């Protein structure tokens, strides 16, 4: 994916490998400077309601566009940022940008919600809840327009602390989502206790569900579990029409993936949402 991004922006690879180690060491300071310099920005990937074709939510995915290196993808720097503590700066940036985007969407007559990814470190930090509350006050957005996604693995690592923070965030009126479901070791009891609104099935299962029976069964049981707990269920990594059809048959609620749309730049998101709203209105008429 990084290679593809570099190609698209006409950049050559290689540099990353040469000074990769040095870069890793200086990451915390570099990340903070990159945020200040405006080198980080969000892209937005639609989550489509399978029943109506409507895009009611989008997921914000961070991109780091270094003027010299080219695009750096989250899988390359999020784990490092988590390890050295600079993740909290990143999360605050992403939450603030997402809230501003929700406000901009609403100013344009669009009630689309925005989801952001947060890490266990954020749930362990009591100041994070206060930051979110302050962001809601600053922007005046309805709290349920903002969804926080936390991976199943992150939930397990955080345990008790995660549950306490999650309950406080839930009390603010936010939506909470369990991301990459199926990859962690959560127990039914834990998932049941967690105040989630949404369950996202990890793409590794979704991508193989049409050609592998074990994966099909796993996806189906995740959908049924989510519904039994009253959660809305999202399948990520929907790359083909065949997978979308299979998900519809199994009553999955939302689909996200390249078959629906790639992550979009802010301007392209406005165009996409306006066009998809027209399309939904037309097909309903
Ligand atoms: P995620 O939250 O599970 O996000 C889905 C990832 O899958 C995204 O990769 C997205 O671009 C990619 N994807 C979406 N549809 C498809 C598809 O149909 N096929 C395939 N092969 N891939 C698809 P991305 O943007 O590289 O992000 C990777 C991970 O990095 C995210 O996984 C999330 O865990 C993390 N991440 C991204 N942005 C942030 C952020 O702002 N904060 C934190 N803490 N983590 C972030
Ligand atoms: Mg996510
Ligand atoms: Mg995910
Ligand atoms: Mg993932």
mmCIF file of C-alpha atoms and ligand atoms in Angstrom:
data_model
loop_
_atom_site.group_PDB
_atom_site.id
_atom_site.type_symbol
_atom_site.label_atom_id
_atom_site.label_comp_id
_atom_site.label_asym_id
_atom_site.label_seq_id
_atom_site.Cartn_x
_atom_site.Cartn_y
_atom_site.Cartn_z
ATOM 1 C CA UNK A 1 0.000 0.000 0.000
ATOM 2 C CA UNK A 2 2.855 2.375 0.823
ATOM 3 C CA UNK A 3 4.462 1.576 -2.533
ATOM 4 C CA UNK A 4 1.208 2.248 -4.326
ATOM 5 C CA UNK A 5 0.870 5.608 -2.565
ATOM 6 C CA UNK A 6 4.405 6.586 -3.492
ATOM 7 C CA UNK A 7 3.774 5.671 -7.110
ATOM 8 C CA UNK A 8 0.617 7.732 -7.145
ATOM 9 C CA UNK A 9 2.479 10.771 -5.865
ATOM 10 C CA UNK A 10 5.387 10.077 -8.207
ATOM 11 C CA UNK A 11 7.861 9.291 -5.439
ATOM 12 C CA UNK A 12 10.462 6.592 -5.466
ATOM 13 C CA UNK A 13 11.003 4.204 -2.579
ATOM 14 C CA UNK A 14 14.277 3.299 -0.895
ATOM 15 C CA UNK A 15 14.948 6.215 1.384
ATOM 16 C CA UNK A 16 12.869 4.703 4.162
ATOM 17 C CA UNK A 17 15.139 1.678 4.331
ATOM 18 C CA UNK A 18 18.369 3.683 4.378
ATOM 19 C CA UNK A 19 17.573 5.882 7.357
ATOM 20 C CA UNK A 20 14.724 3.859 8.826
ATOM 21 C CA UNK A 21 16.401 3.179 12.141
ATOM 22 C CA UNK A 22 17.303 6.797 12.778
ATOM 23 C CA UNK A 23 13.779 7.794 11.897
ATOM 24 C CA UNK A 24 12.315 5.334 14.372
ATOM 25 C CA UNK A 25 14.394 6.763 17.194
ATOM 26 C CA UNK A 26 13.419 10.364 16.471
ATOM 27 C CA UNK A 27 9.778 9.549 15.852
ATOM 28 C CA UNK A 28 8.140 11.250 18.831
ATOM 29 C CA UNK A 29 9.657 14.641 18.049
ATOM 30 C CA UNK A 30 9.203 14.138 14.306
ATOM 31 C CA UNK A 31 5.528 13.253 14.678
ATOM 32 C CA UNK A 32 4.827 16.318 16.827
ATOM 33 C CA UNK A 33 6.578 18.555 14.275
ATOM 34 C CA UNK A 34 4.750 16.892 11.411
ATOM 35 C CA UNK A 35 1.400 17.597 13.086
ATOM 36 C CA UNK A 36 2.378 21.225 13.639
ATOM 37 C CA UNK A 37 3.627 21.559 10.063
ATOM 38 C CA UNK A 38 0.350 20.205 8.692
ATOM 39 C CA UNK A 39 1.906 17.061 7.207
ATOM 40 C CA UNK A 40 -0.727 14.810 8.733
ATOM 41 C CA UNK A 41 -4.153 14.704 7.270
ATOM 42 C CA UNK A 42 -7.231 12.564 7.337
ATOM 43 C CA UNK A 43 -8.768 10.536 4.574
ATOM 44 C CA UNK A 44 -12.308 9.235 4.917
ATOM 45 C CA UNK A 45 -13.625 5.821 3.953
ATOM 46 C CA UNK A 46 -17.409 5.313 3.596
ATOM 47 C CA UNK A 47 -19.307 2.740 5.655
ATOM 48 C CA UNK A 48 -22.325 1.870 3.530
ATOM 49 C CA UNK A 49 -25.635 0.686 4.930
ATOM 50 C CA UNK A 50 -26.162 -2.599 3.078
ATOM 51 C CA UNK A 51 -29.955 -2.352 3.211
ATOM 52 C CA UNK A 52 -30.345 1.156 1.782
ATOM 53 C CA UNK A 53 -27.041 1.899 0.035
ATOM 54 C CA UNK A 54 -26.760 5.029 2.147
ATOM 55 C CA UNK A 55 -23.427 6.215 3.552
ATOM 56 C CA UNK A 56 -24.329 7.258 7.087
ATOM 57 C CA UNK A 57 -20.800 7.119 8.512
ATOM 58 C CA UNK A 58 -17.212 7.405 7.330
ATOM 59 C CA UNK A 59 -14.006 6.262 9.017
ATOM 60 C CA UNK A 60 -11.159 8.763 9.338
ATOM 61 C CA UNK A 61 -7.798 7.200 8.450
ATOM 62 C CA UNK A 62 -4.688 9.235 9.095
ATOM 63 C CA UNK A 63 -2.056 9.876 6.403
ATOM 64 C CA UNK A 64 1.397 11.279 7.022
ATOM 65 C CA UNK A 65 2.694 13.038 3.934
ATOM 66 C CA UNK A 66 6.346 13.767 4.538
ATOM 67 C CA UNK A 67 7.718 16.214 1.948
ATOM 68 C CA UNK A 68 10.911 14.170 1.599
ATOM 69 C CA UNK A 69 9.787 10.631 2.288
ATOM 70 C CA UNK A 70 6.380 10.728 0.684
ATOM 71 C CA UNK A 71 3.371 9.077 2.296
ATOM 72 C CA UNK A 72 3.934 7.084 5.468
ATOM 73 C CA UNK A 73 1.096 4.693 6.289
ATOM 74 C CA UNK A 74 -0.370 4.244 9.768
ATOM 75 C CA UNK A 75 0.766 0.647 10.135
ATOM 76 C CA UNK A 76 4.337 1.993 9.935
ATOM 77 C CA UNK A 77 4.107 4.680 12.604
ATOM 78 C CA UNK A 78 1.102 4.021 14.890
ATOM 79 C CA UNK A 79 2.779 1.097 16.717
ATOM 80 C CA UNK A 80 5.902 3.233 17.256
ATOM 81 C CA UNK A 81 3.840 6.189 18.432
ATOM 82 C CA UNK A 82 2.026 3.881 20.860
ATOM 83 C CA UNK A 83 5.313 2.559 22.184
ATOM 84 C CA UNK A 84 6.868 5.961 22.854
ATOM 85 C CA UNK A 85 3.828 7.868 24.089
ATOM 86 C CA UNK A 86 3.416 10.295 21.175
ATOM 87 C CA UNK A 87 0.152 8.575 20.229
ATOM 88 C CA UNK A 88 -1.828 10.911 22.505
ATOM 89 C CA UNK A 89 -0.791 13.938 20.395
ATOM 90 C CA UNK A 90 -1.834 12.085 17.271
ATOM 91 C CA UNK A 91 -5.179 10.977 18.688
ATOM 92 C CA UNK A 92 -6.033 14.490 19.826
ATOM 93 C CA UNK A 93 -5.195 15.829 16.386
ATOM 94 C CA UNK A 94 -7.373 13.196 14.714
ATOM 95 C CA UNK A 95 -10.321 13.705 17.103
ATOM 96 C CA UNK A 96 -10.182 17.482 16.626
ATOM 97 C CA UNK A 97 -10.005 17.178 12.815
ATOM 98 C CA UNK A 98 -12.833 14.640 12.748
ATOM 99 C CA UNK A 99 -15.040 16.894 14.885
ATOM 100 C CA UNK A 100 -14.294 19.840 12.580
ATOM 101 C CA UNK A 101 -15.214 17.640 9.625
ATOM 102 C CA UNK A 102 -18.536 16.698 11.250
ATOM 103 C CA UNK A 103 -19.258 20.410 11.706
ATOM 104 C CA UNK A 104 -18.353 21.135 8.048
ATOM 105 C CA UNK A 105 -20.543 18.277 6.827
ATOM 106 C CA UNK A 106 -23.480 19.578 8.850
ATOM 107 C CA UNK A 107 -22.920 23.108 7.554
ATOM 108 C CA UNK A 108 -23.396 21.533 4.101
ATOM 109 C CA UNK A 109 -26.593 19.730 5.060
ATOM 110 C CA UNK A 110 -24.921 16.329 5.528
ATOM 111 C CA UNK A 111 -25.508 14.436 8.791
ATOM 112 C CA UNK A 112 -22.819 11.827 8.092
ATOM 113 C CA UNK A 113 -21.038 10.591 11.219
ATOM 114 C CA UNK A 114 -17.241 10.279 11.451
ATOM 115 C CA UNK A 115 -15.354 7.463 13.204
ATOM 116 C CA UNK A 116 -11.788 7.726 14.474
ATOM 117 C CA UNK A 117 -9.381 5.057 15.654
ATOM 118 C CA UNK A 118 -8.059 5.385 19.175
ATOM 119 C CA UNK A 119 -5.547 3.258 21.056
ATOM 120 C CA UNK A 120 -5.539 1.598 24.496
ATOM 121 C CA UNK A 121 -3.158 4.308 25.713
ATOM 122 C CA UNK A 122 -5.908 6.857 25.111
ATOM 123 C CA UNK A 123 -8.408 4.881 27.166
ATOM 124 C CA UNK A 124 -5.846 4.634 29.963
ATOM 125 C CA UNK A 125 -5.521 8.443 30.037
ATOM 126 C CA UNK A 126 -8.260 10.170 32.086
ATOM 127 C CA UNK A 127 -7.365 13.496 30.405
ATOM 128 C CA UNK A 128 -8.469 12.044 27.076
ATOM 129 C CA UNK A 129 -12.127 11.960 28.123
ATOM 130 C CA UNK A 130 -11.826 15.607 29.168
ATOM 131 C CA UNK A 131 -10.283 16.468 25.789
ATOM 132 C CA UNK A 132 -13.183 14.816 23.976
ATOM 133 C CA UNK A 133 -15.729 16.671 26.146
ATOM 134 C CA UNK A 134 -13.939 19.951 25.394
ATOM 135 C CA UNK A 135 -13.948 19.172 21.649
ATOM 136 C CA UNK A 136 -17.703 18.568 21.756
ATOM 137 C CA UNK A 137 -18.194 21.920 23.500
ATOM 138 C CA UNK A 138 -15.883 23.721 21.075
ATOM 139 C CA UNK A 139 -17.559 22.420 17.930
ATOM 140 C CA UNK A 140 -21.132 22.037 19.160
ATOM 141 C CA UNK A 141 -21.534 18.810 17.180
ATOM 142 C CA UNK A 142 -24.015 16.165 18.325
ATOM 143 C CA UNK A 143 -21.937 13.645 20.326
ATOM 144 C CA UNK A 144 -23.394 10.643 18.507
ATOM 145 C CA UNK A 145 -21.960 11.916 15.212
ATOM 146 C CA UNK A 146 -18.540 10.894 16.553
ATOM 147 C CA UNK A 147 -17.621 7.214 16.837
ATOM 148 C CA UNK A 148 -14.471 5.972 18.552
ATOM 149 C CA UNK A 149 -13.075 2.693 17.199
ATOM 150 C CA UNK A 150 -10.905 0.591 19.462
ATOM 151 C CA UNK A 151 -9.452 -2.742 18.416
ATOM 152 C CA UNK A 152 -10.557 -5.904 20.155
ATOM 153 C CA UNK A 153 -6.911 -6.502 21.114
ATOM 154 C CA UNK A 154 -6.690 -2.985 22.577
ATOM 155 C CA UNK A 155 -9.750 -3.639 24.715
ATOM 156 C CA UNK A 156 -8.252 -6.757 26.186
ATOM 157 C CA UNK A 157 -4.939 -5.043 26.923
ATOM 158 C CA UNK A 158 -6.707 -2.162 28.624
ATOM 159 C CA UNK A 159 -9.214 -4.281 30.543
ATOM 160 C CA UNK A 160 -10.561 -2.484 33.610
ATOM 161 C CA UNK A 161 -9.174 0.956 32.723
ATOM 162 C CA UNK A 162 -10.589 0.676 29.221
ATOM 163 C CA UNK A 163 -14.000 -0.179 30.592
ATOM 164 C CA UNK A 164 -14.023 2.807 32.983
ATOM 165 C CA UNK A 165 -12.991 5.290 30.257
ATOM 166 C CA UNK A 166 -15.379 3.731 27.772
ATOM 167 C CA UNK A 167 -18.269 4.216 30.168
ATOM 168 C CA UNK A 168 -17.336 7.879 30.656
ATOM 169 C CA UNK A 169 -17.106 8.402 26.889
ATOM 170 C CA UNK A 170 -20.419 6.652 26.434
ATOM 171 C CA UNK A 171 -21.931 8.969 29.061
ATOM 172 C CA UNK A 172 -20.877 11.921 26.863
ATOM 173 C CA UNK A 173 -23.109 10.445 24.155
ATOM 174 C CA UNK A 174 -20.417 9.180 21.778
ATOM 175 C CA UNK A 175 -20.693 5.988 19.748
ATOM 176 C CA UNK A 176 -18.149 3.248 20.506
ATOM 177 C CA UNK A 177 -17.033 0.568 18.088
ATOM 178 C CA UNK A 178 -15.044 -2.645 18.534
ATOM 179 C CA UNK A 179 -12.592 -2.783 15.614
ATOM 180 C CA UNK A 180 -10.834 -5.773 14.007
ATOM 181 C CA UNK A 181 -13.179 -8.175 15.776
ATOM 182 C CA UNK A 182 -12.068 -11.793 15.539
ATOM 183 C CA UNK A 183 -8.336 -11.111 15.854
ATOM 184 C CA UNK A 184 -8.277 -10.685 19.648
ATOM 185 C CA UNK A 185 -8.975 -13.064 22.477
ATOM 186 C CA UNK A 186 -11.977 -11.349 23.956
ATOM 187 C CA UNK A 187 -14.501 -13.377 25.846
ATOM 188 C CA UNK A 188 -18.205 -13.093 25.286
ATOM 189 C CA UNK A 189 -18.539 -11.774 28.859
ATOM 190 C CA UNK A 190 -16.145 -8.906 28.177
ATOM 191 C CA UNK A 191 -17.756 -7.898 24.883
ATOM 192 C CA UNK A 192 -21.146 -8.004 26.586
ATOM 193 C CA UNK A 193 -19.930 -5.653 29.359
ATOM 194 C CA UNK A 194 -18.283 -3.194 27.010
ATOM 195 C CA UNK A 195 -20.637 -0.299 26.151
ATOM 196 C CA UNK A 196 -20.228 -0.651 22.374
ATOM 197 C CA UNK A 197 -22.654 0.403 19.665
ATOM 198 C CA UNK A 198 -20.896 -1.292 16.778
ATOM 199 C CA UNK A 199 -18.866 -4.385 15.981
ATOM 200 C CA UNK A 200 -16.463 -4.379 13.016
ATOM 201 C CA UNK A 201 -15.492 -7.769 11.675
ATOM 202 C CA UNK A 202 -11.808 -7.904 10.767
ATOM 203 C CA UNK A 203 -11.088 -7.885 7.053
ATOM 204 C CA UNK A 204 -8.942 -11.017 7.203
ATOM 205 C CA UNK A 205 -12.153 -13.049 7.677
ATOM 206 C CA UNK A 206 -14.334 -10.964 5.381
ATOM 207 C CA UNK A 207 -11.902 -11.130 2.460
ATOM 208 C CA UNK A 208 -11.921 -14.923 2.461
ATOM 209 C CA UNK A 209 -15.563 -15.558 3.329
ATOM 210 C CA UNK A 210 -16.656 -16.440 -0.211
ATOM 211 C CA UNK A 211 -13.973 -19.053 -0.826
ATOM 212 C CA UNK A 212 -13.387 -20.553 2.589
ATOM 213 C CA UNK A 213 -16.049 -22.167 4.728
ATOM 214 C CA UNK A 214 -14.344 -21.597 8.070
ATOM 215 C CA UNK A 215 -14.157 -17.864 7.380
ATOM 216 C CA UNK A 216 -17.770 -17.790 6.230
ATOM 217 C CA UNK A 217 -18.831 -19.406 9.508
ATOM 218 C CA UNK A 218 -16.730 -16.992 11.526
ATOM 219 C CA UNK A 219 -18.272 -13.983 9.788
ATOM 220 C CA UNK A 220 -21.765 -15.346 10.260
ATOM 221 C CA UNK A 221 -21.248 -16.018 13.953
ATOM 222 C CA UNK A 222 -19.802 -12.527 14.480
ATOM 223 C CA UNK A 223 -22.856 -10.988 12.793
ATOM 224 C CA UNK A 224 -25.182 -13.080 14.956
ATOM 225 C CA UNK A 225 -23.229 -12.258 18.132
ATOM 226 C CA UNK A 226 -23.317 -8.533 17.331
ATOM 227 C CA UNK A 227 -27.046 -8.628 16.705
ATOM 228 C CA UNK A 228 -27.717 -10.662 19.847
ATOM 229 C CA UNK A 229 -25.934 -7.926 21.813
ATOM 230 C CA UNK A 230 -27.895 -5.192 20.032
ATOM 231 C CA UNK A 231 -24.871 -3.870 18.102
ATOM 232 C CA UNK A 232 -24.748 -2.729 14.522
ATOM 233 C CA UNK A 233 -22.324 -4.885 12.554
ATOM 234 C CA UNK A 234 -19.825 -3.604 9.988
ATOM 235 C CA UNK A 235 -17.756 -5.813 7.684
ATOM 236 C CA UNK A 236 -14.413 -4.259 6.684
ATOM 237 C CA UNK A 237 -12.326 -5.188 3.647
ATOM 238 C CA UNK A 238 -15.277 -5.685 1.288
ATOM 239 C CA UNK A 239 -13.383 -5.918 -1.987
ATOM 240 C CA UNK A 240 -15.880 -7.672 -4.290
ATOM 241 C CA UNK A 241 -19.550 -7.645 -5.259
ATOM 242 C CA UNK A 242 -19.706 -11.340 -4.295
ATOM 243 C CA UNK A 243 -18.675 -10.582 -0.719
ATOM 244 C CA UNK A 244 -21.233 -7.778 -0.504
ATOM 245 C CA UNK A 245 -23.963 -10.180 -1.664
ATOM 246 C CA UNK A 246 -22.906 -12.805 0.882
ATOM 247 C CA UNK A 247 -22.954 -10.182 3.653
ATOM 248 C CA UNK A 248 -26.421 -9.038 2.602
ATOM 249 C CA UNK A 249 -27.660 -12.635 2.776
ATOM 250 C CA UNK A 250 -26.265 -12.911 6.295
ATOM 251 C CA UNK A 251 -27.966 -9.658 7.348
ATOM 252 C CA UNK A 252 -24.773 -7.727 8.001
ATOM 253 C CA UNK A 253 -25.658 -4.041 8.511
ATOM 254 C CA UNK A 254 -22.749 -2.084 7.007
ATOM 255 C CA UNK A 255 -20.007 -2.687 4.457
ATOM 256 C CA UNK A 256 -16.687 -0.880 4.205
ATOM 257 C CA UNK A 257 -13.970 -1.616 1.679
ATOM 258 C CA UNK A 258 -12.485 -0.947 -1.738
ATOM 259 C CA UNK A 259 -15.589 -2.310 -3.496
ATOM 260 C CA UNK A 260 -17.620 0.495 -1.885
ATOM 261 C CA UNK A 261 -14.904 3.160 -1.925
ATOM 262 C CA UNK A 262 -11.229 3.733 -1.195
ATOM 263 C CA UNK A 263 -10.440 6.254 1.558
ATOM 264 C CA UNK A 264 -11.163 9.728 0.129
ATOM 265 C CA UNK A 265 -9.565 13.139 0.556
ATOM 266 C CA UNK A 266 -11.883 15.686 2.237
ATOM 267 C CA UNK A 267 -12.950 17.409 -1.003
ATOM 268 C CA UNK A 268 -13.620 14.102 -2.743
ATOM 269 C CA UNK A 269 -15.707 13.014 0.262
ATOM 270 C CA UNK A 270 -18.083 15.953 -0.220
ATOM 271 C CA UNK A 271 -18.462 15.094 -3.901
ATOM 272 C CA UNK A 272 -18.958 11.402 -3.094
ATOM 273 C CA UNK A 273 -21.571 12.017 -0.390
ATOM 274 C CA UNK A 274 -23.571 14.445 -2.500
ATOM 275 C CA UNK A 275 -23.555 12.017 -5.434
ATOM 276 C CA UNK A 276 -24.433 9.004 -3.273
ATOM 277 C CA UNK A 277 -27.286 10.910 -1.613
ATOM 278 C CA UNK A 278 -28.708 11.739 -5.060
ATOM 279 C CA UNK A 279 -28.324 8.085 -6.050
ATOM 280 C CA UNK A 280 -30.137 6.839 -2.939
ATOM 281 C CA UNK A 281 -32.950 9.349 -3.442
ATOM 282 C CA UNK A 282 -33.279 8.346 -7.101
ATOM 283 C CA UNK A 283 -33.352 4.607 -6.414
ATOM 284 C CA UNK A 284 -35.915 5.140 -3.611
ATOM 285 C CA UNK A 285 -38.203 7.148 -5.929
HETATM 286 P P1 LIG B 1 -8.435 -0.174 10.590
HETATM 287 O O1 LIG B 1 -9.006 0.787 11.566
HETATM 288 O O2 LIG B 1 -8.900 -1.589 10.678
HETATM 289 O O3 LIG B 1 -8.710 0.473 9.161
HETATM 290 C C1 LIG B 1 -8.905 -0.262 8.006
HETATM 291 C C2 LIG B 1 -7.661 -0.302 7.149
HETATM 292 O O4 LIG B 1 -7.934 -1.149 6.028
HETATM 293 C C3 LIG B 1 -7.258 1.018 6.534
HETATM 294 O O5 LIG B 1 -5.860 0.972 6.343
HETATM 295 C C4 LIG B 1 -7.957 1.008 5.187
HETATM 296 O O6 LIG B 1 -7.386 1.854 4.238
HETATM 297 C C5 LIG B 1 -7.777 -0.446 4.821
HETATM 298 N N1 LIG B 1 -8.822 -0.934 3.910
HETATM 299 C C6 LIG B 1 -10.083 -0.478 3.789
HETATM 300 N N2 LIG B 1 -10.786 -1.177 2.901
HETATM 301 C C7 LIG B 1 -9.956 -2.138 2.433
HETATM 302 C C8 LIG B 1 -10.121 -3.202 1.464
HETATM 303 O O7 LIG B 1 -11.167 -3.399 0.869
HETATM 304 N N3 LIG B 1 -9.047 -4.003 1.268
HETATM 305 C C9 LIG B 1 -7.861 -3.821 1.908
HETATM 306 N N4 LIG B 1 -6.864 -4.649 1.630
HETATM 307 N N5 LIG B 1 -7.665 -2.821 2.816
HETATM 308 C C10 LIG B 1 -8.706 -1.996 3.074
HETATM 309 P P2 LIG B 1 -4.909 2.116 6.831
HETATM 310 O O8 LIG B 1 -5.531 3.449 6.514
HETATM 311 O O9 LIG B 1 -3.558 1.842 6.288
HETATM 312 O O10 LIG B 1 -4.915 1.967 8.393
HETATM 313 C C11 LIG B 1 -4.389 0.823 9.005
HETATM 314 C C12 LIG B 1 -4.677 0.805 10.480
HETATM 315 O O11 LIG B 1 -4.000 1.868 11.132
HETATM 316 C C13 LIG B 1 -6.149 1.032 10.796
HETATM 317 O O12 LIG B 1 -6.842 -0.200 10.691
HETATM 318 C C14 LIG B 1 -6.085 1.549 12.221
HETATM 319 O O13 LIG B 1 -5.992 0.485 13.136
HETATM 320 C C15 LIG B 1 -4.782 2.304 12.213
HETATM 321 N N6 LIG B 1 -5.064 3.738 12.093
HETATM 322 C C16 LIG B 1 -5.386 4.475 10.992
HETATM 323 N N7 LIG B 1 -5.591 5.759 11.309
HETATM 324 C C17 LIG B 1 -5.401 5.847 12.661
HETATM 325 C C18 LIG B 1 -5.481 6.923 13.604
HETATM 326 O O14 LIG B 1 -5.797 8.078 13.286
HETATM 327 N N8 LIG B 1 -5.215 6.606 14.926
HETATM 328 C C19 LIG B 1 -4.892 5.329 15.326
HETATM 329 N N9 LIG B 1 -4.653 5.108 16.616
HETATM 330 N N10 LIG B 1 -4.843 4.311 14.455
HETATM 331 C C20 LIG B 1 -5.080 4.560 13.145
HETATM 332 MG MG1 LIG B 2 -10.772 1.308 12.321
HETATM 333 MG MG1 LIG B 3 -10.530 -2.493 11.371
HETATM 334 MG MG1 LIG B 4 -7.436 -3.418 10.698
#
